[in-house]
Amino acid sequence: MGTKKYGKQMKLKSQINQVIKEAFSKAGIDHEPMSVTDASKAEFGDFQFNGAMALSKKLGKNPREIAADILNHLDLTGVLSKAEIAGPGFINLWLDPLWIAAQCENALKDSRLSIEKRETPVKVVVDYSGPNMAKQMHVGHLRSTIIGDTLANLLSYLGDDVIRQNHIGDWGTQFGMLIAYLEMIGEDGSVSLKDLEQFYKDAKRRFDADEAFADKAREYVVKIQSGDAHCLALWQKFIDVSLGHCEEVYDKLSVHLTRDDVRAESFYNDDLPTVVEALRAKGTLQESDGAQCVFLEGDEIPVIVQKGDGGYLYATTDLAALRYRAQKLEAGRIAYVVDARQAGHFKQVFRVAKEADFVAPEVMLEHVGFGTMMDPNGKPFKTRDGGTVKLIDLLDEAMVKAKDAIKDKESYSQQEIDALAKIIGIGAVKYADLSINRESNYIFNWDKMLSFEGNTSLYMQYAYARIQSIFRKYDGKIEGEIIIGDALEHRLSTMLLRFEDVLNRAAVDAAPNQITTYLYDLVTLFMRFYEQNPILKEGVDEKMKMSRLLLADLTAKTIKQGLALLGIQVVDKL
RNA sequence: GCACUCUUAGCUCAGCUGGAUAGAGCAUCGGUUUGCGGUACCGAAGGUCACAGGUUCGAAUCCUGUAGGGUGUACCA
């Protein structure tokens, strides 16, 4: 048992790849080996190397021969303990239980679970949420808000320098109407603005019915744009209140957006003429039907940056924002967490920005698109009368429904129940969204998301609480080492070590569902382990008890950390 | 019209850079020495991965075409 001398080193796959690479070199194979993959079945080991088949043609040898050659030079003294050739030339790999155990023990000692921070952080702008100040946040903002926040959490955790940007919509003709109405009502606005949706409707009704009011609204649009102090003050008041509504939602969602992250549309106002000028100077600008356009090679439709009447458009603002982010913020990666329907728009804007040198060629521009939220019938999510569902109402409903999931309500105070309901309810809504492939549409289903069964936040939270209950019951010192006793312990501990790779992969792909899939697999495995390998029961050997407690502890910590990245909390008791 | 995208079990979804007999959950059926939280665990059944070609040693995955759905398509954002 004296071989646990391995340092703190993770990135599981890359370590195994390193072993393979060394074998290649010793065997004199002058090719870069492909990466190992997770074994497709437990009986095939922990990982598998499939590169022998691919090399067959290049080396003019049959794949099993090549596999044998690699295997003969494979170092089975450190990370790996066993390797076998199977089928046409697969190499199945088993990790060394001692090595696994040592790695898990190291992870337990480290507050970051041995997850390394990137040595050279990338400055990443994550643009998400972006609500329109004229209206209340509705379900359409949910996905951007929580996917974006998760991405920001994740990248930040992995060591990137994350800059959150909330590109709120605070500019445009509708604000003339809204502030004219605000002024007409004459109060400070805080009362009537309680329900922005209603306020908007009232203003619109007035606008349509009252010609004088409509004129005033139009006049006010011009006045805000020309910097009229009175109108700007009204406008500012309105934005403040509206942003306050958003913050209420962010707070409920435990989303880390603050006023410091706000870079509103209006922030770029002064830049818009210079963006157009810069494009003109580049010679990419062309007039068409009175509008200033950029025609991109191969695209039918131009990017219009200035209207015939001289006004600017959202493409102009996006270009200004891109330039600001690339040049002022010095971002190396800019991610837009926006509805997939805007794919075409971003594709064009990104191209223009690069071609105009607003953004250096090496800067990664990505549209992190996502699908639409549907009702259980597969239709876009709406209220019964066809209106949009206010996000705050949806979240409140989630908390109400969540109360049913609490086990012994009698043993909690009302306050505790409310706090629990928030953690459960909001967690369920977020998890349901984050656990499906970002790019596809998803069907919103209360019963499913608030179930204890399947890949849900409650199943995770339950597993976590159950582990905590083991520790409450044990209530003693945990001292000892991890012993990999059986196949399930082997699989569980290996799974625990995969966490870092999963996070890195999810960060690259901007895919939160890779994290949830992992957590679900981990918890399922733990539940099986726990069922089969008693921890506190009579007759369990003391050393095994300690080992299992340690594994349970690391599992709980991994669940907690994984959920934390998704912005979901855990509780010790459910 | 053109462009983009999707189609995997009855339902909801995984399936990572192509790899072995395509995986989960729900629903259905059956099981678990009073079980450390049974809101759990185990098992059975269930798929021509829309269809047809192609590339490859190997395709749900890559390419082409067909059918069906969704979305976008110049002065809204």
XYZ file of C-alpha atoms (C1' of nucleotides) in Angstrom:
651
model
C 0.000 0.000 0.000
C 2.980 2.270 -0.169
C 2.611 3.457 -3.726
C 0.363 6.428 -3.113
C 3.037 8.919 -3.952
C 1.311 10.594 -6.829
C 1.101 14.348 -6.827
C -1.928 16.485 -7.290
C -2.663 15.916 -10.914
C -5.953 15.644 -12.631
C -7.339 15.958 -16.095
C -7.930 12.276 -16.182
C -8.047 11.711 -19.907
C -4.974 13.713 -20.691
C -3.010 11.621 -18.222
C -4.126 8.434 -19.857
C -3.414 9.945 -23.244
C 0.069 10.678 -22.001
C 0.615 7.025 -21.151
C -0.582 6.032 -24.613
C 1.663 8.600 -26.180
C 4.672 7.219 -24.394
C 3.793 3.747 -25.578
C 3.582 5.048 -29.139
C 6.985 6.559 -28.850
C 8.518 3.410 -27.342
C 6.884 1.295 -30.001
C 8.263 3.582 -32.666
C 4.887 4.584 -34.029
C 5.380 7.971 -35.533
C 1.824 9.241 -35.288
C -0.132 11.356 -32.868
C -2.474 9.011 -31.013
C -6.157 9.869 -30.890
C -7.650 10.565 -27.508
C -8.946 7.728 -25.388
C -12.696 7.664 -24.839
C -14.877 6.497 -22.000
C -15.341 2.756 -22.144
C -18.669 2.013 -23.759
C -19.414 -0.630 -21.152
C -18.173 -1.350 -17.666
C -16.894 -4.756 -18.729
C -14.609 -3.019 -21.209
C -12.782 -1.217 -18.437
C -12.658 2.459 -17.597
C -11.401 3.854 -20.861
C -10.709 2.551 -24.305
C -8.243 3.415 -26.991
C -9.575 2.985 -30.511
C -6.645 4.310 -32.461
C -5.187 1.020 -33.610
C -7.836 0.493 -36.271
C -7.313 3.950 -37.686
C -3.587 3.318 -38.006
C -4.017 0.050 -39.816
C -3.947 1.523 -43.280
C -1.233 4.044 -42.537
C 1.093 1.433 -41.121
C 0.103 -1.371 -43.443
C -0.440 -3.757 -40.554
C -3.518 -5.368 -39.166
C -5.035 -3.479 -36.245
C -4.686 -6.234 -33.675
C -0.979 -6.397 -34.383
C -0.696 -2.665 -33.866
C -2.751 -2.896 -30.699
C -0.458 -5.630 -29.420
C 2.529 -3.484 -30.193
C 1.113 -0.571 -28.247
C 0.109 -2.825 -25.412
C 3.590 -4.298 -25.104
C 4.998 -0.860 -24.500
C 2.248 0.360 -22.232
C 3.321 1.430 -18.767
C 1.065 -0.383 -16.328
C 2.736 0.800 -13.159
C 1.190 4.201 -12.517
C -2.159 5.337 -13.756
C -3.155 2.109 -15.438
C -3.104 -1.343 -14.022
C -4.463 -3.447 -16.809
C -5.005 -3.370 -20.543
C -6.530 -5.832 -22.961
C -7.015 -6.124 -26.670
C -10.554 -6.827 -27.750
C -12.521 -7.168 -30.932
C -10.907 -5.814 -34.086
C -8.256 -3.889 -32.129
C -9.781 -2.007 -29.253
C -7.522 -1.527 -26.286
C -9.476 -1.608 -23.071
C -7.895 0.183 -20.161
C -8.322 -0.186 -16.439
C -7.190 2.447 -13.985
C -5.091 1.368 -11.059
C -7.297 1.247 -7.949
C -4.489 2.545 -5.778
C -3.975 5.455 -8.079
C -7.702 6.202 -8.178
C -7.882 6.087 -4.419
C -4.969 8.469 -4.054
C -6.501 10.890 -6.507
C -9.814 10.856 -4.678
C -8.097 11.455 -1.379
C -6.272 14.417 -2.847
C -9.507 15.808 -4.215
C -11.086 15.534 -0.789
C -8.316 17.550 0.785
C -8.692 20.332 -1.732
C -11.469 22.901 -1.597
C -11.507 22.902 -5.395
C -11.670 19.118 -5.579
C -8.311 19.180 -7.383
C -9.823 21.068 -10.276
C -7.137 23.233 -11.756
C -7.539 26.780 -12.862
C -6.411 27.572 -16.354
C -2.816 28.848 -16.324
C -3.491 31.465 -18.959
C -6.942 32.896 -18.337
C -8.956 34.057 -21.309
C -10.957 37.227 -21.044
C -14.443 36.093 -21.855
C -17.440 38.321 -22.344
C -20.688 36.519 -21.694
C -23.642 38.466 -23.003
C -26.877 37.187 -21.566
C -30.345 37.958 -20.234
C -30.771 41.238 -22.145
C -34.347 42.061 -21.154
C -36.347 44.835 -22.741
C -36.994 47.638 -20.288
C -40.311 48.487 -21.902
C -41.822 45.265 -20.678
C -41.628 42.867 -17.830
C -39.353 39.843 -18.110
C -41.235 36.879 -19.494
C -40.473 33.217 -19.980
C -38.601 34.026 -23.168
C -35.837 35.510 -21.032
C -35.450 32.507 -18.798
C -33.154 30.433 -20.931
C -30.742 33.200 -21.839
C -30.565 34.269 -18.217
C -29.805 30.910 -16.680
C -27.748 29.382 -19.448
C -25.670 32.530 -19.608
C -25.213 32.644 -15.879
C -24.154 29.016 -15.793
C -21.651 29.583 -18.548
C -20.247 32.586 -16.710
C -20.044 30.619 -13.450
C -18.364 27.724 -15.153
C -15.753 29.677 -17.073
C -14.979 31.738 -14.051
C -14.570 28.633 -11.909
C -12.176 27.165 -14.438
C -10.056 30.264 -14.214
C -11.144 32.459 -17.071
C -11.551 36.170 -16.570
C -15.274 36.493 -17.087
C -17.009 39.753 -17.872
C -20.772 39.537 -17.636
C -22.678 41.870 -19.895
C -26.365 42.561 -19.669
C -27.298 44.240 -22.925
C -30.653 45.580 -21.852
C -33.024 47.164 -24.326
C -33.527 50.683 -23.052
C -33.745 52.626 -26.283
C -36.228 52.959 -29.088
C -39.447 54.587 -30.098
C -41.621 52.863 -27.530
C -39.953 54.787 -24.738
C -41.380 58.038 -26.035
C -44.825 56.658 -25.438
C -43.969 55.210 -22.066
C -42.427 58.316 -20.583
C -45.157 60.529 -21.997
C -47.617 58.323 -20.199
C -45.544 58.283 -17.049
C -45.516 62.051 -17.074
C -49.238 62.245 -17.709
C -50.036 60.047 -14.760
C -48.020 62.493 -12.785
C -46.931 60.332 -9.912
C -43.454 59.130 -9.233
C -44.261 55.987 -11.100
C -43.491 53.440 -8.463
C -47.115 52.497 -8.010
C -48.308 52.269 -11.585
C -45.111 50.626 -12.697
C -45.644 47.733 -10.318
C -47.103 45.950 -13.268
C -45.121 47.007 -16.283
C -47.211 44.883 -18.575
C -50.339 46.723 -17.614
C -48.586 50.044 -17.790
C -47.473 49.295 -21.316
C -50.965 48.303 -22.338
C -52.482 51.421 -20.827
C -49.958 53.631 -22.550
C -50.559 51.883 -25.845
C -54.305 52.258 -25.523
C -53.900 55.933 -24.884
C -51.505 56.223 -27.783
C -53.995 54.657 -30.149
C -56.987 56.633 -28.895
C -55.603 60.082 -28.182
C -54.051 61.925 -31.101
C -52.556 64.654 -28.950
C -50.943 62.080 -26.707
C -49.542 60.212 -29.670
C -47.998 63.413 -30.964
C -46.444 64.042 -27.617
C -45.076 60.505 -27.498
C -43.436 60.957 -30.875
C -42.079 64.305 -29.813
C -40.613 62.732 -26.694
C -38.781 60.122 -28.710
C -36.967 62.871 -30.532
C -36.392 64.746 -27.299
C -34.756 61.835 -25.495
C -32.530 61.269 -28.466
C -31.488 64.886 -28.588
C -30.676 64.871 -24.906
C -33.565 66.893 -23.493
C -33.035 66.968 -19.752
C -36.661 66.689 -18.720
C -37.348 63.716 -20.965
C -34.084 62.030 -20.062
C -34.960 62.302 -16.396
C -38.310 60.663 -17.026
C -36.635 58.007 -19.102
C -34.032 57.351 -16.403
C -36.766 57.007 -13.837
C -38.554 54.526 -15.984
C -35.425 52.446 -16.635
C -34.582 52.401 -12.940
C -37.933 50.997 -12.004
C -37.927 48.487 -14.828
C -34.425 47.324 -14.006
C -35.578 46.940 -10.439
C -38.139 44.418 -11.657
C -35.395 42.488 -13.372
C -33.270 42.469 -10.274
C -36.123 40.960 -8.365
C -36.144 38.131 -10.884
C -32.366 37.753 -10.803
C -32.478 37.572 -7.061
C -35.113 34.836 -7.122
C -33.098 32.951 -9.694
C -29.825 33.434 -7.820
C -28.381 34.842 -10.989
C -25.264 36.936 -10.529
C -26.160 39.953 -12.616
C -25.797 43.384 -11.072
C -26.079 46.951 -12.264
C -22.354 46.912 -12.881
C -22.897 44.347 -15.593
C -25.422 46.464 -17.412
C -24.228 47.825 -20.707
C -27.477 48.981 -22.177
C -28.186 49.677 -25.796
C -28.044 53.356 -24.982
C -24.490 52.916 -23.742
C -23.406 52.633 -27.359
C -25.399 55.578 -28.684
C -22.437 57.876 -29.159
C -20.550 55.116 -30.928
C -23.102 54.454 -33.620
C -22.055 57.243 -36.004
C -18.406 56.283 -35.623
C -19.196 52.650 -36.380
C -20.845 53.712 -39.619
C -17.980 56.049 -40.379
C -15.432 53.343 -39.739
C -17.243 51.049 -42.143
C -17.360 53.801 -44.686
C -13.645 54.385 -44.294
C -13.046 50.697 -44.884
C -14.947 51.007 -48.096
C -17.389 48.254 -47.182
C -20.385 50.525 -46.997
C -22.877 50.747 -49.816
C -26.053 52.728 -50.186
C -29.138 50.817 -51.153
C -32.648 52.246 -51.244
C -31.377 55.117 -49.164
C -30.011 52.879 -46.397
C -26.367 52.344 -45.513
C -25.589 48.677 -45.963
C -22.787 46.167 -45.878
C -23.208 43.491 -48.521
C -21.462 40.291 -47.585
C -20.134 37.928 -50.189
C -22.616 35.141 -50.700
C -25.372 36.691 -48.613
C -28.577 37.735 -50.254
C -29.546 40.201 -47.575
C -27.269 43.030 -46.525
C -26.523 44.168 -43.020
C -28.210 47.530 -42.685
C -26.352 49.814 -40.334
C -28.192 53.048 -40.983
C -31.740 53.566 -42.093
C -32.843 55.842 -44.877
C -34.020 58.357 -42.301
C -30.639 58.360 -40.628
C -31.624 56.137 -37.690
C -29.527 53.231 -36.515
C -30.478 49.607 -36.049
C -29.709 46.762 -33.746
C -26.979 45.543 -36.076
C -25.261 48.875 -35.581
C -25.523 48.595 -31.825
C -24.230 45.033 -31.914
C -21.271 46.119 -33.988
C -20.540 48.910 -31.550
C -20.796 46.428 -28.690
C -18.485 43.990 -30.431
C -15.935 46.695 -30.993
C -16.174 47.817 -27.393
C -15.795 44.293 -26.093
C -12.910 43.366 -28.332
C -11.013 46.631 -28.082
C -11.882 48.233 -24.753
C -12.567 45.111 -22.728
C -9.897 43.173 -24.635
C -11.948 40.031 -24.765
C -10.519 36.892 -26.326
C -13.845 35.158 -26.450
C -17.264 36.765 -26.766
C -20.294 34.584 -26.226
C -23.836 35.690 -26.981
C -26.430 33.653 -25.168
C -29.346 34.485 -27.381
C -32.300 32.667 -28.926
C -31.312 30.385 -31.802
C -33.610 32.287 -34.140
C -31.057 35.046 -34.276
C -28.379 32.802 -35.719
C -28.492 34.535 -39.074
C -28.154 37.954 -37.547
C -25.105 37.021 -35.495
C -23.458 35.225 -38.343
C -23.649 38.403 -40.376
C -22.683 40.785 -37.622
C -19.686 38.660 -36.648
C -18.506 38.640 -40.225
C -18.843 42.375 -40.600
C -17.017 42.944 -37.316
C -14.100 40.787 -38.384
C -13.926 42.093 -41.916
C -13.934 45.649 -40.618
C -11.215 44.829 -38.072
C -13.422 45.795 -35.168
C -12.475 42.426 -33.782
C -9.103 40.772 -34.256
C -9.124 37.517 -36.238
C -8.122 35.365 -33.282
C -10.962 36.532 -31.053
C -13.561 33.822 -30.720
C -17.033 35.055 -31.465
C -19.822 32.655 -30.714
C -23.541 32.659 -30.709
C -24.620 30.350 -27.916
C -28.086 29.741 -29.297
C -30.907 27.954 -27.595
C -34.309 26.606 -28.537
C -37.749 27.760 -27.569
C -39.643 26.814 -24.454
C -42.812 24.904 -25.313
C -45.902 23.952 -23.357
C -46.801 20.292 -22.770
C -48.602 20.277 -26.127
C -45.480 21.292 -27.941
C -46.688 24.809 -28.654
C -44.864 27.987 -27.632
C -45.376 28.682 -23.958
C -48.220 31.120 -23.376
C -50.877 31.945 -20.815
C -54.379 30.595 -21.309
C -55.493 33.732 -23.117
C -52.449 33.668 -25.353
C -50.368 36.285 -23.555
C -46.778 35.963 -22.469
C -46.117 34.408 -19.092
C -44.357 36.743 -16.728
C -41.197 35.219 -15.429
C -41.825 36.345 -11.885
C -45.204 34.588 -11.895
C -43.667 31.408 -13.191
C -41.050 31.427 -10.461
C -43.610 32.128 -7.774
C -45.662 29.225 -9.000
C -42.594 27.011 -8.890
C -42.113 27.867 -5.228
C -45.731 27.136 -4.401
C -45.566 23.774 -6.111
C -42.246 22.982 -4.468
C -43.784 23.016 -1.012
C -45.455 19.718 -1.773
C -42.075 18.092 -2.064
C -41.060 18.887 1.489
C -41.291 15.834 3.642
C -42.059 16.747 7.221
C -43.585 20.149 6.947
C -44.500 20.115 10.649
C -40.885 20.185 11.696
C -40.171 23.451 9.916
C -41.152 27.039 10.563
C -43.001 28.933 7.872
C -39.828 30.813 7.102
C -37.834 27.641 6.693
C -40.450 26.194 4.409
C -40.340 29.283 2.233
C -36.570 29.122 2.009
C -36.688 25.424 1.167
C -39.415 25.955 -1.394
C -37.270 28.517 -3.118
C -34.280 26.233 -3.289
C -36.361 23.329 -4.532
C -38.683 25.220 -6.851
C -36.171 27.493 -8.513
C -33.693 24.647 -8.685
C -36.245 22.516 -10.483
C -36.997 25.181 -13.067
C -33.334 25.841 -13.717
C -32.279 22.236 -13.768
C -35.035 21.253 -16.182
C -33.861 23.881 -18.580
C -30.148 23.312 -18.196
C -30.393 19.542 -18.437
C -31.624 19.430 -21.985
C -29.528 20.054 -25.023
C -29.363 23.813 -25.315
C -30.031 23.942 -29.010
C -33.262 22.014 -29.117
C -36.650 23.287 -28.078
C -37.812 21.989 -24.776
C -41.104 21.102 -23.277
C -41.897 22.709 -19.983
C -43.558 20.282 -17.625
C -44.155 20.993 -13.949
C -44.740 17.385 -12.930
C -41.588 16.198 -14.564
C -39.321 18.870 -13.225
C -40.636 18.580 -9.686
C -40.311 14.825 -9.617
C -37.850 12.927 -7.460
C -37.429 10.438 -10.254
C -35.168 10.736 -13.216
C -32.712 13.420 -14.129
C -34.082 16.213 -11.948
C -32.738 18.644 -9.428
C -34.793 17.013 -6.681
C -33.147 13.666 -7.293
C -29.773 15.375 -6.890
C -30.848 17.337 -3.858
C -32.338 14.233 -2.329
C -29.133 12.289 -2.876
C -27.157 15.089 -1.301
C -29.470 15.281 1.695
C -29.313 11.555 2.111
C -25.552 11.628 2.268
C -25.669 14.426 4.805
C -27.993 12.325 6.868
C -25.399 9.578 6.930
C -22.919 12.010 8.396
C -25.434 13.264 10.941
C -26.020 9.746 12.026
C -22.354 8.823 12.148
C -21.304 11.982 13.914
C -17.705 11.003 14.463
C -14.269 11.538 13.130
C -13.547 10.442 9.624
C -10.015 9.227 9.396
C -8.621 6.686 7.053
C -8.066 6.042 3.445
C -10.081 5.134 0.436
C -9.995 1.473 -0.424
C -11.375 0.400 -3.749
C -13.006 -2.833 -2.680
C -15.359 -3.843 -5.433
C -16.412 -2.992 -8.967
C -18.988 -0.425 -7.886
C -16.500 1.410 -5.723
C -14.105 1.349 -8.613
C -16.676 2.829 -10.949
C -17.907 5.399 -8.485
C -14.459 6.695 -7.669
C -13.463 6.786 -11.319
C -16.615 8.708 -12.067
C -15.695 11.206 -9.368
C -12.354 11.776 -11.035
C -14.004 12.525 -14.362
C -15.584 15.698 -13.026
C -12.845 18.026 -14.169
C -12.836 16.700 -17.705
C -16.587 17.080 -17.875
C -16.436 20.677 -16.742
C -13.765 21.536 -19.243
C -15.664 19.948 -22.041
C -18.875 21.705 -21.025
C -17.020 25.008 -20.992
C -15.690 24.539 -24.493
C -19.067 23.507 -25.865
C -21.019 25.977 -23.727
C -23.202 23.003 -22.862
C -24.587 22.919 -19.320
C -26.414 19.666 -20.009
C -23.078 17.871 -20.059
C -22.782 18.762 -16.400
C -26.275 17.580 -15.527
C -25.817 14.334 -17.420
C -22.641 13.728 -15.490
C -24.237 14.534 -12.156
C -27.118 12.240 -12.876
C -24.806 9.379 -13.791
C -22.762 10.043 -10.696
C -25.760 10.074 -8.393
C -27.239 6.964 -9.965
C -23.954 5.215 -9.412
C -23.773 6.410 -5.853
C -27.295 5.197 -5.121
C -26.367 1.759 -6.363
C -23.151 1.759 -4.415
C -24.972 2.850 -1.307
C -27.621 0.195 -1.731
C -25.091 -2.541 -2.158
C -22.321 -1.397 0.166
C -23.616 -0.578 3.604
C -21.745 2.130 5.421
C -23.030 2.379 8.967
C -24.599 -1.013 9.343
C -23.491 -3.418 12.016
C -20.577 -5.556 11.040
C -19.001 -3.289 8.461
C -15.274 -3.352 8.846
C -13.979 -0.104 10.312
C -11.587 0.521 7.449
C -14.304 -0.068 4.889
C -16.616 2.192 6.813
C -14.085 5.008 6.660
C -13.384 4.424 3.017
C -17.060 4.495 2.174
C -17.633 7.596 4.235
C -14.856 9.289 2.309
C -16.372 8.274 -0.999
C -19.769 9.509 0.144
C -18.202 12.766 1.190
C -16.493 13.300 -2.131
C -19.686 12.424 -3.949
C -21.629 14.979 -1.930
C -19.004 17.630 -2.526
C -19.034 16.936 -6.233
C -22.819 17.168 -6.393
C -22.736 20.394 -4.467
C -20.073 21.930 -6.655
C -21.729 20.794 -9.852
C -25.077 22.208 -8.840
C -23.444 25.403 -7.630
C -22.096 25.990 -11.111
C -25.639 25.661 -12.369
C -26.739 28.144 -9.758
C -28.650 25.542 -7.764
C -28.329 25.118 -4.025
C -28.427 22.020 -1.901
C -29.792 21.494 1.593
C -28.826 19.090 4.336
C -32.420 18.094 4.959
C -35.317 17.926 2.565
C -38.498 30.779 -53.577
C -33.807 30.792 -50.800
C -31.130 29.852 -46.196
C -30.595 27.608 -41.469
C -32.213 23.772 -38.270
C -34.568 19.417 -36.411
C -36.552 14.001 -36.974
C -33.367 8.306 -31.822
C -38.412 3.301 -27.579
C -45.655 4.808 -26.549
C -43.990 9.872 -24.052
C -39.715 13.216 -22.513
C -34.716 13.130 -23.634
C -28.853 11.361 -23.553
C -25.511 9.713 -27.075
C -18.642 13.895 -26.365
C -13.627 14.673 -31.529
C -17.153 8.314 -36.342
C -15.842 2.718 -32.736
C -17.873 -3.199 -29.865
C -24.908 -5.739 -28.801
C -27.798 2.549 -29.629
C -28.585 4.394 -23.551
C -31.679 6.835 -19.437
C -36.288 8.543 -17.034
C -41.635 8.250 -17.250
C -45.560 4.925 -18.349
C -46.315 -0.960 -18.319
C -45.094 -5.712 -15.937
C -42.277 -8.310 -12.090
C -38.947 -8.250 -7.833
C -35.969 -6.179 -3.218
C -33.247 -11.050 4.321
C -38.446 -4.543 9.203
C -34.858 -0.575 4.461
C -27.526 3.601 7.149
C -33.915 8.745 4.530
C -38.036 2.792 0.067
C -39.158 10.267 -2.654
C -34.560 4.243 -3.041
C -32.609 -0.065 -5.637
C -32.795 -4.506 -9.126
C -34.969 -6.835 -13.402
C -38.282 -7.582 -17.889
C -40.432 -5.674 -22.141
C -39.955 -1.758 -25.674
C -35.934 1.127 -31.333
C -35.089 -0.583 -39.413
C -31.688 6.003 -34.932
C -37.630 9.641 -40.663
C -36.337 7.387 -45.716
C -32.733 6.318 -49.818
C -27.893 6.383 -51.466
C -22.547 7.449 -50.567
C -17.600 7.864 -47.838
C -15.101 4.392 -44.203
C -12.099 -1.419 -41.620
C -16.381 0.766 -38.877
C -21.957 5.720 -39.430
C -27.366 7.689 -34.956
C -22.774 10.713 -35.727
C -19.618 12.855 -41.920
C -21.516 13.889 -47.421
C -25.718 13.984 -51.144
C -30.808 13.529 -52.133
C -36.187 12.747 -50.521
C -40.306 13.374 -47.010
C -42.180 15.833 -42.728
C -41.773 19.717 -38.729
C -39.600 24.397 -36.974
C -37.199 29.096 -37.731
C -35.263 33.179 -40.494
C -35.644 36.038 -44.869
C -33.338 44.685 -45.910
C -34.582 49.672 -43.088
C -38.328 46.329 -35.260
C -34.964 44.274 -31.465
